[in-house]
C-alpha positions as a printed Julia matrix, in Angstrom:
277×3 Matrix{Float64}:
  -5.57   -83.36  -38.54
  -9.14   -84.61  -38.68
 -11.76   -82.67  -36.78
 -13.07   -86.01  -35.48
 -11.5    -88.5   -33.09
 -12.58   -92.04  -32.25
 -13.21   -93.27  -28.72
 -10.13   -95.51  -28.73
  -7.89   -92.76  -30.07
  -9.22   -90.36  -27.46
  -8.58   -92.89  -24.69
  -4.99   -93.23  -25.89
  -4.52   -89.45  -26.06
  -5.91   -89.05  -22.54
  -3.57   -91.75  -21.27
  -0.67   -89.73  -22.71
  -2.11   -86.53  -21.16
  -2.22   -84.89  -24.59
  -5.74   -83.44  -24.58
  -8.34   -81.8   -22.38
 -11.83   -83.24  -22.81
 -15.0    -81.18  -22.28
 -18.56   -82.43  -21.86
 -21.18   -80.38  -23.74
 -24.17   -82.72  -23.47
 -27.33   -80.86  -24.41
 -30.95   -81.25  -25.43
 -33.2    -78.5   -26.75
 -36.28   -80.13  -25.25
 -35.62   -82.8   -22.67
 -33.25   -83.61  -19.83
 -30.96   -80.62  -19.16
 -27.31   -81.08  -20.04
 -26.17   -80.68  -16.45
 -28.37   -83.61  -15.41
 -27.02   -85.73  -18.26
 -23.51   -84.81  -17.14
 -24.3    -85.71  -13.53
 -25.56   -89.12  -14.63
 -22.45   -90.08  -16.65
 -19.47   -88.38  -18.26
 -15.87   -89.06  -19.21
 -13.45   -89.06  -16.27
 -11.79   -85.67  -15.92
 -14.24   -83.87  -18.22
 -15.73   -80.62  -16.92
 -19.17   -79.56  -18.13
 -19.67   -76.6   -20.47
 -23.23   -75.3   -20.78
 -24.24   -74.51  -24.37
 -26.93   -72.01  -23.39
 -24.75   -70.22  -20.84
 -21.33   -70.18  -22.55
 -21.65   -71.12  -26.23
 -24.58   -68.79  -26.99
 -25.87   -65.42  -25.95
 -29.33   -64.74  -24.55
 -32.21   -65.37  -27.0
 -33.73   -62.36  -28.71
 -33.81   -60.6   -32.06
 -30.54   -62.32  -33.07
 -32.14   -65.74  -32.63
 -32.52   -68.38  -29.96
 -28.79   -69.19  -29.81
 -26.89   -66.12  -31.02
 -23.15   -65.68  -30.81
 -21.88   -65.66  -27.22
 -20.5    -62.63  -25.47
 -16.7    -63.05  -25.81
 -16.06   -62.34  -22.14
 -18.68   -64.86  -21.03
 -17.28   -67.45  -23.42
 -13.74   -66.79  -22.24
 -14.77   -67.23  -18.6
 -16.49   -70.52  -19.43
 -13.52   -71.89  -21.35
 -11.06   -70.81  -18.67
 -13.22   -72.53  -16.06
 -12.74   -75.72  -18.1
  -8.99   -75.33  -17.67
  -8.16   -74.22  -21.2
  -5.02   -72.33  -22.12
  -4.17   -70.94  -25.55
  -2.16   -74.05  -26.44
  -4.53   -76.69  -25.02
  -5.58   -79.49  -27.34
  -9.33   -79.93  -26.79
 -11.8    -82.72  -27.49
 -15.5    -81.96  -27.04
 -18.34   -84.46  -26.93
 -22.06   -84.79  -26.31
 -24.41   -87.73  -25.9
 -24.27   -89.24  -29.39
 -24.75   -87.18  -32.56
 -22.23   -84.35  -32.02
 -25.02   -81.77  -32.27
 -23.88   -79.61  -29.36
 -20.27   -80.78  -29.67
 -20.2    -79.35  -33.2
 -21.48   -76.03  -31.87
 -18.59   -76.09  -29.35
 -16.15   -77.02  -32.12
 -17.29   -74.11  -34.27
 -17.41   -71.56  -31.43
 -13.9    -72.48  -30.31
 -12.62   -71.92  -33.82
 -14.55   -68.62  -34.01
 -12.77   -67.7   -30.77
  -9.34   -68.41  -32.37
  -8.78   -71.8   -30.74
  -8.49   -74.2   -33.69
  -6.93   -77.03  -31.63
 -10.29   -78.69  -31.13
 -11.73   -82.03  -32.19
 -15.04   -83.83  -31.68
 -15.49   -87.32  -30.26
 -17.35   -88.99  -33.12
 -20.43   -90.71  -31.72
 -20.11   -88.95  -28.37
 -20.55   -90.57  -24.99
 -22.43   -93.47  -26.57
 -19.39   -94.36  -28.71
 -17.13   -94.1   -25.66
 -19.31   -96.54  -23.72
 -19.62   -98.92  -26.69
 -15.84   -99.08  -26.88
 -15.72  -100.23  -23.26
 -14.22   -97.12  -21.7
 -15.21   -95.97  -18.21
 -17.54   -93.16  -17.18
 -17.97   -91.4   -13.87
 -20.42   -89.27  -11.93
 -17.65   -87.4   -10.16
 -17.63   -83.76  -11.3
 -14.36   -82.44  -12.71
 -13.11   -79.1   -11.39
  -9.9    -78.24  -13.24
  -7.53   -75.43  -12.35
  -8.56   -72.24  -14.18
  -6.96   -71.71  -17.58
  -5.66   -68.59  -19.29
  -7.16   -68.9   -22.79
  -7.83   -65.63  -24.61
 -10.92   -65.46  -26.81
 -10.42   -63.61  -30.1
 -13.89   -63.44  -31.67
 -14.45   -63.45  -35.39
 -11.6    -65.77  -36.3
 -13.8    -67.69  -38.73
 -16.6    -66.13  -40.84
 -20.25   -66.21  -39.88
 -23.36   -65.29  -41.85
 -25.89   -62.72  -40.73
 -29.36   -62.28  -42.21
 -28.08   -60.11  -45.08
 -25.2    -62.38  -46.07
 -27.39   -65.47  -45.64
 -29.86   -64.07  -48.16
 -26.98   -63.28  -50.53
 -25.58   -66.82  -50.07
 -28.97   -68.23  -51.06
 -28.77   -66.18  -54.28
 -25.09   -66.46  -55.2
 -24.11   -69.8   -53.67
 -25.96   -72.49  -51.74
 -27.64   -71.91  -48.4
 -28.38   -75.31  -46.9
 -31.39   -75.47  -44.61
 -30.56   -78.54  -42.52
 -33.84   -78.89  -40.66
 -36.27   -81.76  -41.21
 -38.01   -81.57  -44.58
 -41.45   -80.83  -43.13
 -40.1    -77.8   -41.27
 -38.3    -76.58  -44.39
 -41.5    -76.93  -46.42
 -43.43   -74.98  -43.78
 -45.82   -77.83  -43.03
 -45.07   -77.62  -39.31
 -42.99   -75.52  -36.95
 -42.72   -76.73  -33.35
 -40.58   -73.91  -31.97
 -40.48   -70.69  -33.97
 -43.55   -68.47  -34.6
 -43.47   -68.71  -38.41
 -43.04   -71.8   -40.61
 -41.05   -71.95  -43.84
 -37.53   -71.21  -45.02
 -35.26   -68.44  -46.29
 -36.09   -67.87  -49.98
 -33.55   -69.65  -52.13
 -32.37   -72.02  -49.39
 -31.99   -75.7   -50.33
 -33.02   -78.47  -47.94
 -30.46   -81.04  -46.8
 -31.59   -82.57  -43.49
 -28.67   -83.11  -41.14
 -30.08   -86.52  -40.2
 -29.16   -87.8   -43.67
 -25.43   -87.38  -42.91
 -25.44   -89.44  -39.72
 -25.11   -93.2   -39.34
 -27.52   -95.15  -37.15
 -25.05   -95.06  -34.24
 -24.8    -91.25  -34.3
 -21.41   -91.05  -35.99
 -20.87   -89.03  -39.16
 -21.07   -90.81  -42.49
 -17.77   -91.36  -44.34
 -16.47   -88.32  -46.21
 -17.18   -89.73  -49.66
 -20.85   -90.3   -48.79
 -21.16   -86.79  -47.34
 -19.65   -85.33  -50.51
 -22.05   -87.35  -52.67
 -25.12   -86.24  -50.72
 -23.92   -82.63  -50.67
 -23.42   -82.76  -54.44
 -27.06   -83.76  -54.85
 -27.93   -80.51  -53.07
 -25.66   -78.52  -55.39
 -22.67   -78.31  -53.05
 -19.17   -79.05  -54.3
 -15.73   -78.22  -52.95
 -15.59   -74.89  -54.77
 -19.21   -73.9   -54.06
 -19.83   -70.97  -51.7
 -22.02   -72.59  -49.07
 -23.76   -71.56  -45.89
 -25.72   -73.6   -43.38
 -28.93   -72.66  -41.58
 -31.24   -74.39  -39.13
 -33.59   -73.24  -36.38
 -31.15   -71.48  -34.08
 -27.6    -72.06  -35.29
 -26.79   -75.32  -33.49
 -27.55   -77.87  -36.21
 -26.07   -75.38  -38.7
 -22.74   -75.84  -36.92
 -23.23   -79.62  -36.97
 -23.65   -79.48  -40.76
 -20.58   -77.24  -41.05
 -18.6    -79.91  -39.2
 -20.0    -82.7   -41.4
 -19.0    -80.8   -44.54
 -15.61   -79.98  -43.0
 -14.91   -83.72  -42.66
 -15.53   -83.95  -46.42
 -13.2    -80.98  -47.06
 -16.02   -78.61  -47.92
 -15.9    -75.22  -46.22
 -19.24   -73.9   -45.02
 -20.22   -70.76  -43.14
 -23.0    -71.13  -40.56
 -25.85   -68.67  -40.29
 -25.81   -68.61  -36.5
 -29.04   -66.6   -36.16
 -30.76   -69.01  -38.55
 -34.54   -69.25  -38.87
 -35.22   -67.93  -35.37
 -33.43   -64.68  -36.25
 -34.85   -64.53  -39.78
 -38.47   -64.53  -38.6
 -37.81   -62.08  -35.78
 -38.13   -59.37  -38.44
 -41.6    -59.61  -40.05
 -40.4    -57.71  -43.13
 -38.13   -60.57  -44.21
 -39.69   -62.8   -46.89
 -40.68   -66.38  -46.14
 -40.8    -69.26  -48.63
 -42.73   -72.51  -48.26
 -42.97   -75.71  -50.23
 -40.47   -78.29  -51.44
 -38.54   -75.98  -53.78
 -36.07   -73.27  -52.76
 -38.59   -70.55  -53.65
């Protein structure tokens, strides 16, 4: 089963009462997700806060470290999820935060999760209704089992950069160290290769077709049998890239701490410039 679902296919699945849909709209800098949710969301979709449920508090492990399993479990149960619930997650448009939810659910041993390709914008374009009425489902019984898919830490990310391919998916100027709007140090993990996530998205926010993703990944040295990790600023776009590669049948392991964790330790080396370093 594809990890992505179209707006029309989701509407049909909802009509058959086959899936539970969850709103994870989010912006790093901008209108808070709860306000976006209050303005418009899919009927019946509860809101799941990325910062509160899909990540732990910021600190030495990065700005969006792995969530506390008990906190995550409480958040997912509040969305009405049971162990056998088929889930579809969505955000505004590009699946940035939806991909983080997709990855975290799989990490928590709930692989029955898909992403609405193109998010709320695709839903509206297809002519389906939205609402401002908040959804409050009956509590679920889902059990979180953390660690069900692999994740890179700073040590294994450095090893991936040496022995495989560590994709830094931030904008090229951040990778090169020419600017850094959020974290205290600019640059990239030595050996990491730049593949901006924006290059794998269509103009409407949907993912490019699998063959085009494979072709662009190959240009960065990634093939189906290549050990590959993904890194970004704080582990959100890294999950988005992992989802993009997954649609092209390429397995990737996110470095959830990413650059914000890497530079938290001043003894870790920093590379700059256009080459991996």
